[in-house]
Tab-separated table of C-alpha atoms and ligand atoms in Angstrom:
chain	number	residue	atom	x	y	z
A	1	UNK	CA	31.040	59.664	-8.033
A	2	UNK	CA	29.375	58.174	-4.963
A	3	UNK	CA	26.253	60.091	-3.764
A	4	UNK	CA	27.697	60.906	-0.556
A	5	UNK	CA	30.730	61.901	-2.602
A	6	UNK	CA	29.241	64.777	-4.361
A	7	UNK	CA	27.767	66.073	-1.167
A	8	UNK	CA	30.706	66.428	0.189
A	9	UNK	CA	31.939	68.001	-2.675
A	10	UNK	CA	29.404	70.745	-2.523
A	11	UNK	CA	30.134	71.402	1.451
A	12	UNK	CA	33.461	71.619	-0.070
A	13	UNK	CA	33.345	73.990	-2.240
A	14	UNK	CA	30.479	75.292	-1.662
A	15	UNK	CA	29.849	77.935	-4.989
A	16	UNK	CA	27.073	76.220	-7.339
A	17	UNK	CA	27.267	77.930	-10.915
A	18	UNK	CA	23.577	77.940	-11.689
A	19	UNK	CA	24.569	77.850	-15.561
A	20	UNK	CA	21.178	79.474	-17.945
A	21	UNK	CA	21.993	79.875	-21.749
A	22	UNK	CA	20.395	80.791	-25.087
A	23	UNK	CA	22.363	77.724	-26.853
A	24	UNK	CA	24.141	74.257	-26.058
A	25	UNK	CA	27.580	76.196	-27.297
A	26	UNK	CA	26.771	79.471	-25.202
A	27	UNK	CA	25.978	77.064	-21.830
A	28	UNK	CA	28.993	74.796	-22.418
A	29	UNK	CA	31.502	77.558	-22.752
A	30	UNK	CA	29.767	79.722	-19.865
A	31	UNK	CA	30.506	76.193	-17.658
A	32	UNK	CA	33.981	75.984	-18.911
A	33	UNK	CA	35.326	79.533	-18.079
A	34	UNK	CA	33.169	79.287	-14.440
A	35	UNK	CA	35.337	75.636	-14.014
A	36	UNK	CA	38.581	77.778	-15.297
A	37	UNK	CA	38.117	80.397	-12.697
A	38	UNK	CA	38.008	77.908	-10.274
A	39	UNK	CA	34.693	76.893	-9.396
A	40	UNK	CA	33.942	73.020	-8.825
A	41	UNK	CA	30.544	72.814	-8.970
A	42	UNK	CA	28.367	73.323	-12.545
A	43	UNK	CA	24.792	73.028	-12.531
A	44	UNK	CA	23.570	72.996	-15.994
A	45	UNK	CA	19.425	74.233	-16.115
A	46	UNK	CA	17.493	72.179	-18.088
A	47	UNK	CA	16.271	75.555	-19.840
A	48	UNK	CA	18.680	75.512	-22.177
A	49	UNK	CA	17.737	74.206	-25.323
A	50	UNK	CA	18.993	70.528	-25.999
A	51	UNK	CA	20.419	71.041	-22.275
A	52	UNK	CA	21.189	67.466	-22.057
A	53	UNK	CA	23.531	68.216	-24.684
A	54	UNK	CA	25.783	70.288	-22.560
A	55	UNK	CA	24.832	67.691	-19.907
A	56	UNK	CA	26.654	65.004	-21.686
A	57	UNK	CA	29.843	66.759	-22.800
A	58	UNK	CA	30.733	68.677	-19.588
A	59	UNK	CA	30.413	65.355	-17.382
A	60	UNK	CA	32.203	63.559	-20.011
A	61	UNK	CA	34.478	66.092	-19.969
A	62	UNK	CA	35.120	67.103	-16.130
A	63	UNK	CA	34.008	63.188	-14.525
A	64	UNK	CA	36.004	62.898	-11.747
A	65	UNK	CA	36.714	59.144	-13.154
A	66	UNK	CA	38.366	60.844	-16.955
A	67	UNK	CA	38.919	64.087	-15.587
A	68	UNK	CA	42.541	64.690	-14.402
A	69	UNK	CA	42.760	65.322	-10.671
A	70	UNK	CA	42.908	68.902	-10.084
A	71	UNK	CA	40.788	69.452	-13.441
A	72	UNK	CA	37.604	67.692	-12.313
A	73	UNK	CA	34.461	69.177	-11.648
A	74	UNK	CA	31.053	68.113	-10.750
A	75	UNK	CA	28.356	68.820	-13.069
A	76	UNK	CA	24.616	68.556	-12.212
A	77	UNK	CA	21.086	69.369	-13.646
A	78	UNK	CA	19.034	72.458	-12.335
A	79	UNK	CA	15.547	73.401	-12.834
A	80	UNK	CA	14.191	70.105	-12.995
A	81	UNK	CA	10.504	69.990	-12.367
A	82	UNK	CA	9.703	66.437	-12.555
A	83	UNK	CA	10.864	62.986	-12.502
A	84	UNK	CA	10.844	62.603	-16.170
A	85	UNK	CA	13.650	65.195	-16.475
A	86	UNK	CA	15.781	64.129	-13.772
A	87	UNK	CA	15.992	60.468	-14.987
A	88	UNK	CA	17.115	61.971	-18.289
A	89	UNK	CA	19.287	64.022	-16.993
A	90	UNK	CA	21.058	61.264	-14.515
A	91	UNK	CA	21.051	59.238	-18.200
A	92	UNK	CA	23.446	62.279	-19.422
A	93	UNK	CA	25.491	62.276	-16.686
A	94	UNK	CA	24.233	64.459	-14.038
A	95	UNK	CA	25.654	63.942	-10.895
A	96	UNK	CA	22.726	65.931	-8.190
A	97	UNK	CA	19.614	67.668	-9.409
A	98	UNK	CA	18.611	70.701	-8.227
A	99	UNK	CA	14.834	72.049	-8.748
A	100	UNK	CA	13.008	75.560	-8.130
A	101	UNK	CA	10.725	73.700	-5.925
A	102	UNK	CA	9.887	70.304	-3.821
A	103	UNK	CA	8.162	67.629	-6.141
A	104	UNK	CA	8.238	64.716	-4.118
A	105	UNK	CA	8.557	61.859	-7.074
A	106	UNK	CA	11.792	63.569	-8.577
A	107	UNK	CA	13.114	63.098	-5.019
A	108	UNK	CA	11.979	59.404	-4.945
A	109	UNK	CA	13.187	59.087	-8.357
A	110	UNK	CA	16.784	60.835	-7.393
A	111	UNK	CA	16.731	58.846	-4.336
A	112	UNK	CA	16.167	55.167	-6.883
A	113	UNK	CA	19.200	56.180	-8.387
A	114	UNK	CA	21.228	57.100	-4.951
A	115	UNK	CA	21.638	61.062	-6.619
A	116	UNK	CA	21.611	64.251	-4.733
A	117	UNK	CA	18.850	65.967	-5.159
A	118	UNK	CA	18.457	69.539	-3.490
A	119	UNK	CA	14.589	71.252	-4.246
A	120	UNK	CA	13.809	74.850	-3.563
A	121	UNK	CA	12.266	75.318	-0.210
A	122	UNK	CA	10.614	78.168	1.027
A	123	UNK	CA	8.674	77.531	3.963
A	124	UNK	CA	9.530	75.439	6.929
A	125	UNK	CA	6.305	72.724	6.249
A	126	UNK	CA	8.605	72.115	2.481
A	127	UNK	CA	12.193	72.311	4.700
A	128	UNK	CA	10.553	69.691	7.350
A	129	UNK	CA	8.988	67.819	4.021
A	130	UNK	CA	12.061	67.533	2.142
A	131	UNK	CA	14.277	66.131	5.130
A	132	UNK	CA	11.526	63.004	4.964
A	133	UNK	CA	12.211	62.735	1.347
A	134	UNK	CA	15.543	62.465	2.602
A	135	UNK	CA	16.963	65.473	0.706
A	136	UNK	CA	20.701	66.420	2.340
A	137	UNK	CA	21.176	69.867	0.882
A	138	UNK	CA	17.882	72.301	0.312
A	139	UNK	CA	17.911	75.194	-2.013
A	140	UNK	CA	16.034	77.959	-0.297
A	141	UNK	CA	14.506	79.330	-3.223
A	142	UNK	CA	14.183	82.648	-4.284
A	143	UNK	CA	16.834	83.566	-1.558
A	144	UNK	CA	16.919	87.340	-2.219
A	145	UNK	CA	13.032	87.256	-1.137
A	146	UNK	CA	15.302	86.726	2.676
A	147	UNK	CA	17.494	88.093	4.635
A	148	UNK	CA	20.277	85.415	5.851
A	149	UNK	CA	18.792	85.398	9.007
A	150	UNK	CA	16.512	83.083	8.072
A	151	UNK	CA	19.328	80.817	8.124
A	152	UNK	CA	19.496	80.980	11.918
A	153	UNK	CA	15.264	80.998	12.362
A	154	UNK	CA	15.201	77.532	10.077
A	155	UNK	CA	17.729	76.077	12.044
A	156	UNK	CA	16.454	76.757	15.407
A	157	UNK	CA	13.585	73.894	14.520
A	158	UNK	CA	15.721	72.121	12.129
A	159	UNK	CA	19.237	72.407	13.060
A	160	UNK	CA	20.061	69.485	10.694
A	161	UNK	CA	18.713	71.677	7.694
A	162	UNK	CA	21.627	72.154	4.905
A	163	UNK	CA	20.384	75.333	3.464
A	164	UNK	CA	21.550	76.748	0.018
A	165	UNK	CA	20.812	79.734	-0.928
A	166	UNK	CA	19.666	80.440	-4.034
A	167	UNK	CA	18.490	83.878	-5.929
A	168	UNK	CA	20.208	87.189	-5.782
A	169	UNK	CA	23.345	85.721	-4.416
A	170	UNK	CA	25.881	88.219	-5.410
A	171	UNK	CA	29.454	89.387	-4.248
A	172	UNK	CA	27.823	91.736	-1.828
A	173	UNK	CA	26.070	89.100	0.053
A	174	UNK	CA	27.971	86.043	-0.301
A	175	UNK	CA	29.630	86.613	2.633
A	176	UNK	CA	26.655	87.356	4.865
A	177	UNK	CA	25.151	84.024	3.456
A	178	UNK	CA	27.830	81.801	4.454
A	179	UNK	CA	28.860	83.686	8.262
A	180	UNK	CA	24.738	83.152	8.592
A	181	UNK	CA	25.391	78.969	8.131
A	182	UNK	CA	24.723	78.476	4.345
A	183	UNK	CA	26.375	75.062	3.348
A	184	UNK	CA	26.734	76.602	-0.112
A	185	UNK	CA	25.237	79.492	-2.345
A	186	UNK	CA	24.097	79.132	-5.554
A	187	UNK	CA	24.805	81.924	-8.208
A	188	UNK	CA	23.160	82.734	-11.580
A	189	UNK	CA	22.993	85.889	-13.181
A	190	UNK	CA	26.099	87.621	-11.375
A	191	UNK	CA	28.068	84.930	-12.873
A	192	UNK	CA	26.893	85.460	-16.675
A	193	UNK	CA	25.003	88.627	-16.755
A	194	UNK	CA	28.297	91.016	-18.230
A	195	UNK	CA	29.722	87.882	-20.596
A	196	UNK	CA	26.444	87.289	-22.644
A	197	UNK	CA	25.987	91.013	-23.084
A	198	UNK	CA	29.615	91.355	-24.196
A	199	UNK	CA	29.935	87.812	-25.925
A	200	UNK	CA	33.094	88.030	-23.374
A	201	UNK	CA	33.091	84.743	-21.857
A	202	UNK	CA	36.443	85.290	-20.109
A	203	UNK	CA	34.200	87.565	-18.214
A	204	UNK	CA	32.837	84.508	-16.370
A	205	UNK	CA	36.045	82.796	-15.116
A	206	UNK	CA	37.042	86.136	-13.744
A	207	UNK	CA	33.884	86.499	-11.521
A	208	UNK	CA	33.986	82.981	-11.148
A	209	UNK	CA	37.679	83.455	-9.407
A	210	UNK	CA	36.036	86.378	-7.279
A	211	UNK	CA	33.565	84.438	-6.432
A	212	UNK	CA	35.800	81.366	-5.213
A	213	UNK	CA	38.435	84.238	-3.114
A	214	UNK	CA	35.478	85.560	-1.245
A	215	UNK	CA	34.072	82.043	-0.052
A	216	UNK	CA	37.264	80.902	1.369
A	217	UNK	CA	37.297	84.565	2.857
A	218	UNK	CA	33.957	84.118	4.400
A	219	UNK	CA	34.917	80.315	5.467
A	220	UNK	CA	37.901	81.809	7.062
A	221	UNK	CA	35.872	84.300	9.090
A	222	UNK	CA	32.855	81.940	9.995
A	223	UNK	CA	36.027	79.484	11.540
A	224	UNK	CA	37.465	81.596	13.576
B	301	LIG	O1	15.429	77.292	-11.880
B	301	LIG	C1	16.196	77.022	-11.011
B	301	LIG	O2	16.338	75.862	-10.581
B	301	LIG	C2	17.016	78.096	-10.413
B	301	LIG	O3	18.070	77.809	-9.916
B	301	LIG	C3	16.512	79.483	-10.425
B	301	LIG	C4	17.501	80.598	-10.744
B	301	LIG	O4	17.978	80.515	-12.036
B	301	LIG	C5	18.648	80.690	-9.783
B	301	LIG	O5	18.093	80.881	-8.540
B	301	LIG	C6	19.639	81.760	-10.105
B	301	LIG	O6	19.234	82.987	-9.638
B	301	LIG	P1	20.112	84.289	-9.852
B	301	LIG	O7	21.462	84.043	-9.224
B	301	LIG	O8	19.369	85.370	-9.125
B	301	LIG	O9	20.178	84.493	-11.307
């Protein structure tokens, strides 16, 4: 998929699974039953063990090119701290990179390889930064450390900011996130938390499904 292809994906559908894992097995099977319940978006965190493992078999998988239309999804690398990892990664099959932070050569290298790459941000001298490293989406980074008003203070100097939120996005706050202008959320441990405990990983397409009913709720709301 083209780069400017997967970015509109994201605006699309705008819940990131921010996919952690003790296993290749456990992080595959977490992505499958988020993609079941609906959402598009998988990114994979290069924390799991052999994580380009999991890499390789979702986008094989869920490529929009092999994929069956309505069964595609897009599948991406997350905590990647350095250009090393995202070149791998992109070798796997990643389609954007997301990192906890802005490292200016995995940008570089993202932007070599025309791939979406969205760093954490957390001040507006990284925001400001990251738009000259021509970054389209930023992951503001841990986002429960805000409240989403920050959304509207970022934007007053940098109304073309795409911000993501990232951290202690839950079902309580999604909606507050996305009425304040997020482009997307990202969500980790809301997602995965009950299904590891349990070894239920139906658990995850159900919250995934929640989580899908109250974006288009809030995306309803913030187009009125
Ligand atoms: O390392 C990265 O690149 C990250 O994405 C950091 C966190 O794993 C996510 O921010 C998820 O946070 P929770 O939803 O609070 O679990």
């Amino acid at each position: 998929m083209k780069k400017i292809e997967v970015i509109r994906q994201i605006h699309k559908y705008g819940v990131v699974a921010v996919l952690r894992g003790n296993t290749v097995e456990e992080a595959v099977e977490a992505a499958e039953q988020a993609i079941a319940g609906g959402i598009k978006i998988i990114e994979l965190t290069m924390t799991v063990p052999y994580a380009l493992q999991a890499i390789e078999q979702l986008a094989k998988k869920y490529s929009s090119t092999t994929a069956e239309a309505d069964k595609f999804a897009v599948i991406g690398a997350g905590t990647v701290l350095d250009p090393e990892t995202a070149r791998a990664a992109i070798l796997s099959g990643a389609e954007f990179v997301v990192g906890p932070c802005l490292n200016p050569a995995t940008a570089t290298l993202c932007n070599r390889y025309r791939i979406p790459v969205m760093p954490g941000i957390m001040t507006v001298k990284e925001a400001q930064e990251a738009l000259e490293l021509g970054v389209d989406i930023v992951k503001l980074f841990p986002g429960n450390l805000y409240s989403p008003s920050i959304i509207n203070s970022l934007k007053g100097p940098l109304p073309q900011l795409n911000i993501m939120p990232t951290g202690g996005v839950s079902l309580n706050n999604l909606e507050d996130w996305i009425t304040a202008g997020a482009v997307a959320v990202g969500i980790g441990s809301d997602l995965t938390a009950e299904a590891a405990k349990t070894r239920n990983y139906g658990l995850v397409a159900e919250k995934a499904q929640q989580y899908m009913d109250a974006y288009h709720r809030a995306i309803a709301k913030r187009d009125l």
